[in-house]
Coordinates of C-alpha atoms and ligand atoms in Angstrom, one line a residue:
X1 CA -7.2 99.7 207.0
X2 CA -8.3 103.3 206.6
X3 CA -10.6 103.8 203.6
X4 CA -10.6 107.1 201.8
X5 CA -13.1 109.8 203.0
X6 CA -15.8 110.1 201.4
X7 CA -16.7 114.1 202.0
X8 CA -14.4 117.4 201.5
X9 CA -11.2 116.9 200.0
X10 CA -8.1 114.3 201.6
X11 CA -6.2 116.3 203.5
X12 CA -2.4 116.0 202.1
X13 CA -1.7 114.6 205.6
X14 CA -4.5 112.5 207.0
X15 CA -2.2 111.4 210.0
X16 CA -1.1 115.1 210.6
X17 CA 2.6 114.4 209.9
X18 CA 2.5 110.9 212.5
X19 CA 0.2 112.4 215.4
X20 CA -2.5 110.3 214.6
X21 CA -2.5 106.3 214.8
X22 CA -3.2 104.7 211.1
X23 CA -4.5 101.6 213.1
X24 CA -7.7 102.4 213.3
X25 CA -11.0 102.0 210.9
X26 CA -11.9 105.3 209.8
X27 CA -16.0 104.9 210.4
X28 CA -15.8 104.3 213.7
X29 CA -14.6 107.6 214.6
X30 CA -15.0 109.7 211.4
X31 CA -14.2 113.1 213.5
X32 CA -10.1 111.3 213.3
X33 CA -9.5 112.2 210.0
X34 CA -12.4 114.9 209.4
X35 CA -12.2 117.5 211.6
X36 CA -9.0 118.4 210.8
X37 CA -10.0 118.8 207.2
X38 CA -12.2 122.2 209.2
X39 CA -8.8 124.0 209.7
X40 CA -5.9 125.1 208.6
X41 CA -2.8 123.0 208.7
X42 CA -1.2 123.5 212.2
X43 CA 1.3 125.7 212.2
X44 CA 3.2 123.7 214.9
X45 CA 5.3 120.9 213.4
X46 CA 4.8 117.6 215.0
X47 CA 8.7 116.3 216.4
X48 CA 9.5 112.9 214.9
X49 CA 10.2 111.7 218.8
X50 CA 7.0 112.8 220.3
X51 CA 5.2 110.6 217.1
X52 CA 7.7 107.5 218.1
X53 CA 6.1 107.8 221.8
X54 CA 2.6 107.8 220.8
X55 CA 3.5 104.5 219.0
X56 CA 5.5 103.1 221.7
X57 CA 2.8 104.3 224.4
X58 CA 0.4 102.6 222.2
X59 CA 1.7 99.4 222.2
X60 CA 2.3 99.5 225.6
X61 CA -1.4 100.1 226.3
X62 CA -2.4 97.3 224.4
X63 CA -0.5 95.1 226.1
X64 CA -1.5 96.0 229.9
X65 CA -4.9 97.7 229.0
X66 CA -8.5 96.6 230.4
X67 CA -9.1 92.9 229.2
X68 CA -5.4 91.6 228.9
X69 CA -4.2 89.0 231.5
X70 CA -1.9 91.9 232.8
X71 CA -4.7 94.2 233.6
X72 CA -5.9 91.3 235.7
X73 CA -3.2 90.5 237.3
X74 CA -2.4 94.2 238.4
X75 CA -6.0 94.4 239.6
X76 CA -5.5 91.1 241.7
X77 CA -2.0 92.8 243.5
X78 CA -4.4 96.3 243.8
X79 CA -6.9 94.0 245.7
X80 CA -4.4 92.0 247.3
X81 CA -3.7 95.4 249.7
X82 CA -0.1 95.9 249.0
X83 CA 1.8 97.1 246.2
X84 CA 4.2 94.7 244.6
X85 CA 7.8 94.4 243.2
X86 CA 8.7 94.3 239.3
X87 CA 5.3 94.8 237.7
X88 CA 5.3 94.8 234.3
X89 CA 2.5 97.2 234.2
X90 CA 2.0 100.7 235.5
X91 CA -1.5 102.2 235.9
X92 CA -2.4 105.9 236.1
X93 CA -6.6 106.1 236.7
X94 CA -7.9 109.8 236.0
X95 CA -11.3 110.8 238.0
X96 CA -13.5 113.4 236.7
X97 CA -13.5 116.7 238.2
X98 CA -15.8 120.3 236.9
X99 CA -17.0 120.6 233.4
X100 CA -16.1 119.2 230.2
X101 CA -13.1 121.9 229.7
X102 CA -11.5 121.4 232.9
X103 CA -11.8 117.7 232.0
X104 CA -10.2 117.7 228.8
X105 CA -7.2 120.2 229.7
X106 CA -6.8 117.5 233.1
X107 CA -7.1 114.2 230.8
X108 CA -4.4 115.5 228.6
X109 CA -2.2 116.7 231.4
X110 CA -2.6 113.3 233.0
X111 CA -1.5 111.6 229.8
X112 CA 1.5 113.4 229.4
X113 CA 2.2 111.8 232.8
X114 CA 1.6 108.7 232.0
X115 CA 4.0 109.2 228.7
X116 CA 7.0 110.3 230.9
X117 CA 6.1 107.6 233.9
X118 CA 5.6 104.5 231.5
X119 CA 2.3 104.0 233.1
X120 CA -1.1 103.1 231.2
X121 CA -3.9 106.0 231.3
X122 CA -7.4 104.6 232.0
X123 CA -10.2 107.3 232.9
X124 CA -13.2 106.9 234.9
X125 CA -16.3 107.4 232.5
X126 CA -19.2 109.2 234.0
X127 CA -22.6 109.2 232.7
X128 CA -22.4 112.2 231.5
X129 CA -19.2 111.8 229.6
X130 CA -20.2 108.5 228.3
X131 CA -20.5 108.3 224.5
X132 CA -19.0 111.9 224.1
X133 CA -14.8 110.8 222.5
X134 CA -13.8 108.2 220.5
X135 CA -11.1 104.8 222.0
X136 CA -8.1 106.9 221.4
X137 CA -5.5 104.4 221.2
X138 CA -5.5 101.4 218.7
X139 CA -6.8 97.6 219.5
X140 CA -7.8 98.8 223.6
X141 CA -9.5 101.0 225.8
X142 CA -9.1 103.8 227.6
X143 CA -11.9 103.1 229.8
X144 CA -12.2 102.1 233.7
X145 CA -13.8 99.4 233.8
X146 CA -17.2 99.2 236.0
X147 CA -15.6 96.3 237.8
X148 CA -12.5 98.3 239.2
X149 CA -12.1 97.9 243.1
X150 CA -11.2 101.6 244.2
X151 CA -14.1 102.5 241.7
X152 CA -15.2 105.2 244.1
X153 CA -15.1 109.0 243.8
X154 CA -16.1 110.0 246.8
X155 CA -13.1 108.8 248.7
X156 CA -11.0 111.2 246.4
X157 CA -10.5 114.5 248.3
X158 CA -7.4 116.6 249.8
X159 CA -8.1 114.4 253.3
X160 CA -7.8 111.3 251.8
X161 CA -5.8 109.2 253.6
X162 CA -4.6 107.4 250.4
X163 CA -3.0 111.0 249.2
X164 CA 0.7 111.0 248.4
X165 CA 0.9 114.7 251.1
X166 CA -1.1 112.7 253.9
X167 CA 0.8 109.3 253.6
X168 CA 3.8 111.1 253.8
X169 CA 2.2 113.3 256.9
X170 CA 1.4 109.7 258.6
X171 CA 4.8 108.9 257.6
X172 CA 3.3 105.5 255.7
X173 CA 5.8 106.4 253.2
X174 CA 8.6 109.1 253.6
X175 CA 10.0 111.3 250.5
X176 CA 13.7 112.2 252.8
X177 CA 15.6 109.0 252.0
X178 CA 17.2 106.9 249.3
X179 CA 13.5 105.5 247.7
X180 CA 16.0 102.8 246.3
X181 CA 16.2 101.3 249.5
X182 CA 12.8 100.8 249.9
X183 CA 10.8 97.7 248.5
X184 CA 7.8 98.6 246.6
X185 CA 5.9 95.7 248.3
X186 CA 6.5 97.3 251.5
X187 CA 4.1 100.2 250.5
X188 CA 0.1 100.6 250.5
X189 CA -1.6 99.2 246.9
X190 CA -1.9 102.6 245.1
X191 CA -1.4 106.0 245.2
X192 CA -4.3 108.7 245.0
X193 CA -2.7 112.2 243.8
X194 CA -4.8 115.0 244.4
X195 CA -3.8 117.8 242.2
X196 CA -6.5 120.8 242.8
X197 CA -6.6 124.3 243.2
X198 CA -6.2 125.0 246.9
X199 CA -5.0 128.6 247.9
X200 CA -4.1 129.5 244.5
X201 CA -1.5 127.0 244.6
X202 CA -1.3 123.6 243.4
X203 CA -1.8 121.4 246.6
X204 CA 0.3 118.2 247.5
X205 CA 3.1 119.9 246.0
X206 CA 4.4 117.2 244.1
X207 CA 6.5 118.1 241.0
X208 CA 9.6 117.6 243.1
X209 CA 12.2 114.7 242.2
X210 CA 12.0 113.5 245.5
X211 CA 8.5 113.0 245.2
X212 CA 8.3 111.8 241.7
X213 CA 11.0 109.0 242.6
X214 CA 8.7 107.7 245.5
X215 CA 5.6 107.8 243.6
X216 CA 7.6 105.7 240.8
X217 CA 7.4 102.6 242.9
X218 CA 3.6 102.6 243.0
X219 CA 2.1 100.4 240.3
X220 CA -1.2 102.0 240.8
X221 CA -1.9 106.2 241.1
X222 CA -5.3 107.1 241.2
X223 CA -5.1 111.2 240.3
X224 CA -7.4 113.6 240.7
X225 CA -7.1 117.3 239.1
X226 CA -9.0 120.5 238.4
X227 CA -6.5 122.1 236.9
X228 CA -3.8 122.1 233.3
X229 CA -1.3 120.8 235.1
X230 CA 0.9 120.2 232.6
X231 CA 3.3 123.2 233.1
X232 CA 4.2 121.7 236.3
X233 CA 5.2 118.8 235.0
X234 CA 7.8 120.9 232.6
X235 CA 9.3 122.5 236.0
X236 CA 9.8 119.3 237.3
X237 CA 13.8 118.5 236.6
X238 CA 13.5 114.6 236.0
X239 CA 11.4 115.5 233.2
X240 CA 12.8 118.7 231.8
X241 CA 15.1 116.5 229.1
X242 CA 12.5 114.0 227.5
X243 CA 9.8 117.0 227.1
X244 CA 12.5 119.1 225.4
X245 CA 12.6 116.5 223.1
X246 CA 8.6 115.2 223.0
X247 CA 8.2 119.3 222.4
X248 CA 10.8 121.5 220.7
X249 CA 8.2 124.6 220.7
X250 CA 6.4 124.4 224.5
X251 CA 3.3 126.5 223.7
X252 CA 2.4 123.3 221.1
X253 CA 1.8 120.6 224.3
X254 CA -2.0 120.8 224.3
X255 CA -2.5 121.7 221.1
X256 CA -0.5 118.6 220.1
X257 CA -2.0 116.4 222.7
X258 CA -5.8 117.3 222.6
X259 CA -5.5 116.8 218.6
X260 CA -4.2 113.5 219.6
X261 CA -6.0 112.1 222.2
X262 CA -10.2 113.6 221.6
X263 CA -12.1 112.8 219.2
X264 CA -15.7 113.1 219.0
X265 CA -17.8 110.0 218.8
X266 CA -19.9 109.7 215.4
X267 CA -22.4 110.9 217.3
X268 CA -21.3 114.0 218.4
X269 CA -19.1 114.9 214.7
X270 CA -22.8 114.5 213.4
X271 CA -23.8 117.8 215.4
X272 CA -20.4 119.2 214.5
X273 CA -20.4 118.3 210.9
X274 CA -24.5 119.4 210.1
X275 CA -23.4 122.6 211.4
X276 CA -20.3 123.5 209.7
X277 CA -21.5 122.3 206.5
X278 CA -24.7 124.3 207.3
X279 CA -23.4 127.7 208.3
X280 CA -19.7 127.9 208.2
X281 CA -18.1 125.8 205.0
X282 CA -18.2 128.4 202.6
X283 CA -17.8 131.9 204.2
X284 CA -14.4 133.6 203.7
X285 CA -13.6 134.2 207.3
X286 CA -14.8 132.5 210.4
X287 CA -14.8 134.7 214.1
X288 CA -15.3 133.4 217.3
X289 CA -16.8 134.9 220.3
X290 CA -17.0 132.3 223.4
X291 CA -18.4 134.4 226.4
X292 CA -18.8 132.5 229.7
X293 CA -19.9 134.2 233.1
X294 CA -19.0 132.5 235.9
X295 CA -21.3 132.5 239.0
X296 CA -18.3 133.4 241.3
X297 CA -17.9 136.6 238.9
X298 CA -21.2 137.7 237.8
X299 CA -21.1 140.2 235.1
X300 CA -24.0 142.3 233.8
X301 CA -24.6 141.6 230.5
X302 CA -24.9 145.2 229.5
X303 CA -21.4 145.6 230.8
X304 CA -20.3 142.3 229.2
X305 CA -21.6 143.1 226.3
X306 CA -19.5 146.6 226.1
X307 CA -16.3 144.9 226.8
X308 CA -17.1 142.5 223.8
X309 CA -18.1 145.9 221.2
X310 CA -14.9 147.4 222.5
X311 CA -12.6 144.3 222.3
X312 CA -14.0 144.2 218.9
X313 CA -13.6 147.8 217.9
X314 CA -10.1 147.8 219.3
X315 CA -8.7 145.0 217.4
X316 CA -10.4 145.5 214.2
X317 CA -12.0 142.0 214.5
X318 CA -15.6 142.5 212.5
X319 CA -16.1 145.1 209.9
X320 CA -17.8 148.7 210.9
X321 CA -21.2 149.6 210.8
X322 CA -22.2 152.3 208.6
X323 CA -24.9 153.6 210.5
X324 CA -28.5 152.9 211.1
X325 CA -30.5 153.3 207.9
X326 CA -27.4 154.2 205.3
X327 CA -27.3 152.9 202.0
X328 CA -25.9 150.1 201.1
X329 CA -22.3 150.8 199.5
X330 CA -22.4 150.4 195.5
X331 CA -19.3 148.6 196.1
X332 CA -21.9 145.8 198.0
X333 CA -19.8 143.1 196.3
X334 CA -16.6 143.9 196.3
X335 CA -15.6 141.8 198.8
X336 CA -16.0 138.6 196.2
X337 CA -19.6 138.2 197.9
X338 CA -17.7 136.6 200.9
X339 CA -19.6 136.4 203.8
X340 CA -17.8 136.9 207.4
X341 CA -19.3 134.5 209.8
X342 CA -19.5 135.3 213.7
X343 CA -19.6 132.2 215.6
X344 CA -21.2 132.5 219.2
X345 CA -20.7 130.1 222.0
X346 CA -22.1 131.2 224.9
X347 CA -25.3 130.1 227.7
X348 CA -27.2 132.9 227.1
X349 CA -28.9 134.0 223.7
X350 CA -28.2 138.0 224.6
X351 CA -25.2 138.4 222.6
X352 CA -25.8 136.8 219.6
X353 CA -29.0 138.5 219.4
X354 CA -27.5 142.5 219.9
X355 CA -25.0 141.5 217.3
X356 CA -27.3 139.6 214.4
X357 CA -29.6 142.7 215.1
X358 CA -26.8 145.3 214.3
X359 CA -25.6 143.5 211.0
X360 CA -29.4 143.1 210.0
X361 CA -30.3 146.9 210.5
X362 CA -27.2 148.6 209.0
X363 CA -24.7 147.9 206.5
X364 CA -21.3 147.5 207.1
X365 CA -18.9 150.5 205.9
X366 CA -16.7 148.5 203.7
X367 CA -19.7 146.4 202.1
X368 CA -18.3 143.4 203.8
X369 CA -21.4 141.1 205.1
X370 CA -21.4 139.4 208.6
X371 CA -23.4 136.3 209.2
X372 CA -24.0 135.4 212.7
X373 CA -24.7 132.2 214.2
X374 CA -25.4 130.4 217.9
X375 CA -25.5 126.6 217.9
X376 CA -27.1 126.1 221.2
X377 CA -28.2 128.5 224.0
X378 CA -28.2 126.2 227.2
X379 CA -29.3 128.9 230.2
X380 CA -28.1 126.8 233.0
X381 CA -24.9 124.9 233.4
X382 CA -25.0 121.2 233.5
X383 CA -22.6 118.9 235.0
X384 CA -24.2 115.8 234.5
X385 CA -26.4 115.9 231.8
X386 CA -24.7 113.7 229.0
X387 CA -27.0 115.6 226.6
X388 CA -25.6 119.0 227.4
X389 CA -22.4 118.0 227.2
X390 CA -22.4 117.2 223.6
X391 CA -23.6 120.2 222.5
X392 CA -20.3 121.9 224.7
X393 CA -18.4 119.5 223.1
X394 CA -19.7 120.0 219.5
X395 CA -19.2 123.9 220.5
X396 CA -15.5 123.6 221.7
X397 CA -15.2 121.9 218.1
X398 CA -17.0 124.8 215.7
X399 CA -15.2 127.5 218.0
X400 CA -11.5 125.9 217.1
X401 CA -12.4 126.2 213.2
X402 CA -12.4 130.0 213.8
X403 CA -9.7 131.8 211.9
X404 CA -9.6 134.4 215.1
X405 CA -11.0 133.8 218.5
X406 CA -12.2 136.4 221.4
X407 CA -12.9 134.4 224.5
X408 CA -14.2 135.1 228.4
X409 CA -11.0 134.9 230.3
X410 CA -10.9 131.7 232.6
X411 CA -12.8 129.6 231.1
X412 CA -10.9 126.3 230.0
X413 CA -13.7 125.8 227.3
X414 CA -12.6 128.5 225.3
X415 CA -8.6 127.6 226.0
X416 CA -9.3 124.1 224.9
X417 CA -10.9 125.7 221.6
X418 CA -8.1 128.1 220.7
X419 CA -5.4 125.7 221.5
X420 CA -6.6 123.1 219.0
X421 CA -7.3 125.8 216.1
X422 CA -3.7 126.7 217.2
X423 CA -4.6 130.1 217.4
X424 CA -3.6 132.7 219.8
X425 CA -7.1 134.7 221.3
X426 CA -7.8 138.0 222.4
X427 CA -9.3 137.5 225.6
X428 CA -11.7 139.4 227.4
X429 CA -10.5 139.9 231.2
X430 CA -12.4 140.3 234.1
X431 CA -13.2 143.1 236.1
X432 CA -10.9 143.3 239.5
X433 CA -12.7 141.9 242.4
X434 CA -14.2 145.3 243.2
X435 CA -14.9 146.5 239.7
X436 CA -17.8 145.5 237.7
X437 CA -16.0 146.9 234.7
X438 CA -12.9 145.9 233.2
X439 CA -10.3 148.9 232.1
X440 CA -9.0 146.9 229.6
X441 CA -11.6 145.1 227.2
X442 CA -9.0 142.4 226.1
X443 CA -5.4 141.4 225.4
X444 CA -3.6 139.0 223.0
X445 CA -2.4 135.6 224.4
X446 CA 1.1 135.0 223.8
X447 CA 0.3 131.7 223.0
X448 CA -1.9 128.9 222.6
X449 CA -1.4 127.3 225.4
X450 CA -4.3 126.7 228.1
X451 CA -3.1 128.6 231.4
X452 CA -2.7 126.5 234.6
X453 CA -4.7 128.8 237.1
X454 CA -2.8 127.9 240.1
X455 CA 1.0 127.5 239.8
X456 CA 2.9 124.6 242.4
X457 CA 5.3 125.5 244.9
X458 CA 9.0 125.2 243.4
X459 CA 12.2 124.4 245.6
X460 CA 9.9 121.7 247.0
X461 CA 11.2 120.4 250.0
X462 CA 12.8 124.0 250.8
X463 CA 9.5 125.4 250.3
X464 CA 10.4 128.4 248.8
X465 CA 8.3 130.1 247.3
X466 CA 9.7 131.0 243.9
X467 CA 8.1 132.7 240.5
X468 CA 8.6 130.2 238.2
X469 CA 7.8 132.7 235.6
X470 CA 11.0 134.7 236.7
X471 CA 13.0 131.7 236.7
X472 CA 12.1 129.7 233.3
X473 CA 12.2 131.4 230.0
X474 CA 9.2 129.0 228.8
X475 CA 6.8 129.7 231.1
X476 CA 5.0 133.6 231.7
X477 CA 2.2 134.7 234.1
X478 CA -0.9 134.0 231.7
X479 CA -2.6 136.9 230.6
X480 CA -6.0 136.5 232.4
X481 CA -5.0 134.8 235.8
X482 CA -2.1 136.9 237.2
X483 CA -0.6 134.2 239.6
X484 CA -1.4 131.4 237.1
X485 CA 1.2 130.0 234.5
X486 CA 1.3 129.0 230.9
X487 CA 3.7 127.5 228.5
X488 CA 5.1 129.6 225.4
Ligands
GDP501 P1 -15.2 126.7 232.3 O1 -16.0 126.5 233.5 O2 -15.5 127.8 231.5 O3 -13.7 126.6 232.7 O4 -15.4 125.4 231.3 P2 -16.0 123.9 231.6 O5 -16.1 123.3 230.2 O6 -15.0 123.2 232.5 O7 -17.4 124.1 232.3 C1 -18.4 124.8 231.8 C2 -19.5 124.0 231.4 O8 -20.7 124.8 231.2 C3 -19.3 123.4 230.0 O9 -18.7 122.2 230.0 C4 -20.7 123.3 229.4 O10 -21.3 122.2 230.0 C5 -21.3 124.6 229.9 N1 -21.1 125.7 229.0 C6 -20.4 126.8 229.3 N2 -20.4 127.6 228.2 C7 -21.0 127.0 227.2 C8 -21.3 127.3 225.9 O11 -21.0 128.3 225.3 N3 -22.0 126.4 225.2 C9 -22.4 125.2 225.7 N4 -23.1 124.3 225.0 N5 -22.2 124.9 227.0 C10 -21.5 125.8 227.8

């Protein structure tokens, strides 16, 4: 029972061609059907079979989600200490790891998981995330609840002893046999999957077959992850077929995904909404600059700031400056009075002041007028501040409303931003290790998919070490992060 809404014009397609769930009541997540109404229609289309699995998944989370006599009884064979034969149910539980980017890119990658190993998604809530999306599947809920026994962070790290690599190491369950020939209930409660950056690789190493046919007899996996791993999941060959069919174009999978599973609370699409309809709803053409520095890479701002003017310059991506003190052009209007509006998402206030300052003090060549704007300006980085991270959130928002994005390279904020605007950025690379310059100021992405920094091993049990960009015509070496991969 979705009533009509009640600002901007209906979209033609409020359910963007099936992605979206029409069991829901629109006010109690407006940001569902609004913030699509912000952008252009994707230019992805959705494929009928990936729209009959969100359904499908849906009902299946409703019937085994948090509160249902299933959930219970999974919860009593978790606690029970061994894992049991023919469950009904299968559980995936994500734990939060960095900031709110890495998080989304890992909650996504984790749910296509879950779609392709029938299990339920539930994600541990922290403080800081609390209140920040909206239930995204009908009648249930996506969240832990407090009362869950291996409720415990902590524990979750590479030694674990719970990990899938160091229960095979202490051989409590082996990966070299027929898994058909082993009960389930012979094997520990749950599963932890730790799936971080180690080395530049992916470490536990498990998008193999082998693996993924042990770690089907687990009712309960408990995954950690740092990174976008769902590239590996494509170079997995059990899965290769069904995401052929969930995703006919590859680059789409987050893009797709995020649109489907975040949504602002109310709360948070107030932030987003007063903005837009402030600053942004009726200029002609909206640019966004999203310029992170990361403390492992510090960057000067003066050099920074070049890359950004060059970037800029090169790509043609805000009108010229006439000069300090020139007229204004008596063509002044001729660009329908349109305004241009830079959006800037960055920490620091620096940039958005230099480049405010230079559209204030001279006129542009063409007469075109640039308006530039800065939501927030946060100085520090804060992991768990719940208060910060709605203003990154409402940030990653405004960003994917931009017609044409330039980003920091890196930085998962800005890759979840372009990939829901569905736009491919220039981004701004990073200086080599020993340069505090970068040669090049920025490059195109081929796509708009996020880039998983740290590839896994393929050939698996052979460990091989093989270039899955050499081997796979739908995965390249992402433009920013050399070893790292990325759909297309
Ligand atoms: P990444 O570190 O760039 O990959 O992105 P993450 O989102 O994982 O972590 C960075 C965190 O720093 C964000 O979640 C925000 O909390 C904060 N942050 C970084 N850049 C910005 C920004 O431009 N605006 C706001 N509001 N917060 C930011």
């Amino acid at each position: 029972n979705i009533s009509a809404p009640t600002t901007s014009s209906p979209s033609p397609d409020k359910l963007l061609g099936g992605l979206l769930s029409a069991a829901f009541d629109e006010s109690s997540c407006q940001s569902r059907y609004r913030s699509n109404l912000y952008r252009k229609p994707s230019p992805f289309p959705l494929s009928p079979y990936l729209a009959q699995k969100l359904r499908k998944y849906e009902a299946y989370h409703k019937k085994c989600g948090p509160g249902t006599k299933r959930y219970r009884r999974a919860v009593k064979q978790l606690k029970s200490g061994r894992n049991a034969d023919h469950s009904e149910c299968k559980y995936v539980v994500w734990f939060p790891c960095n900031g709110l980017g890495n998080r989304m890119l890992t909650i996504a990658s984790t749910y296509l998981y879950a779609l392709l190993t029938d299990r339920v998604l539930l994600t541990h809530v922290a403080p800081e995330q609390e209140g920040l999306f909206c239930e995204p599947f009908p009648g249930s809920s996506w969240v832990l609840p407090g009362d869950f026994p291996e409720n415990n962070p902590h524990k979750l790290h590479i030694g674990a002893p719970e990990s899938y690599a160091n229960m095979l190491k202490s051989g409590a369950v082996r990966n070299d046999g027929d898994p058909s020939g082993v009960p389930a209930s012979s094997l520990p409660p749950y599963v932890y999957l730790h799936i971080e950056q180690f080395q530049l690789k992916l470490s536990d190493n498990v998008f193999c077959d082998e693996d993924q046919a042990v770690l089907a007899k687990f009712n309960w996996m408990v995954l950690k992850s740092d990174s976008y791993f769902a590239p590996a999941l494509f170079l997995t060959p059990m899965f290769e077929a069904e995401l052929a069919r969930m995703f006919p174009r590859k680059e789409a999978v987050f893009h797709h995904l995020g649109r489907y599973l975040f949504h602002p609370t109310n709360r948070v699409w107030g932030i987003i909404s007063r903005y837009y309809e402030a600053y942004l709803a009726r200029v002609g053409e909206k640019i966004g600059f999203q310029i992170r520095i990361f403390p492992e890479k510090p960057i000067k701002f003066e050099n920074m700031y070049d890359q950004l003017m060059r970037c800029i310059r090169e790509q043609r991506l805000l009108p010229e400056l006439a000069g300090a003190g020139a007229e204004p052009p008596a063509n002044h209007t001729a660009a329908g009075g349109k305004v241009k509006a830079v959006l800037i998402a960055s920490l620091y206030s620096g940039y958005y002041e230099k480049i405010r300052g230079m559209y204030y003090e001279s006129p542009t060549r063409n007469g075109e007028v640039v308006a530039v704007f800065q939501p927030s300006h946060e100085e520090q980085q804060q992991y768990t501040s719940n208060e910060h991270n709605q203003k990154a959130l409402a940030e990653i928002y405004l960003l994917s409303y931009c017609d044409k994005i330039a980003m920091s390279a890196w930085s998962t904020f800005g890759y979840v931003a372009y990939s829901f605007a569905g736009v491919k950025p220039w981004i701004l690379l990073r200086p080599d290790w020993d340069k505090e310059v970068s040669a090049v100021a920025c490059v195109r992405s081929a796509s708009v998919e996020p880039c998983l920094h740290s590839p896994p091993q393929l050939g698996c049990r052979a460990r091989r070490d093989v270039d899955a960009a050499a081997v796979k015509p739908y995965v390249r070496h992402c433009e920013d992060v050399q070893f790292g991969l990325k759909l297309f």
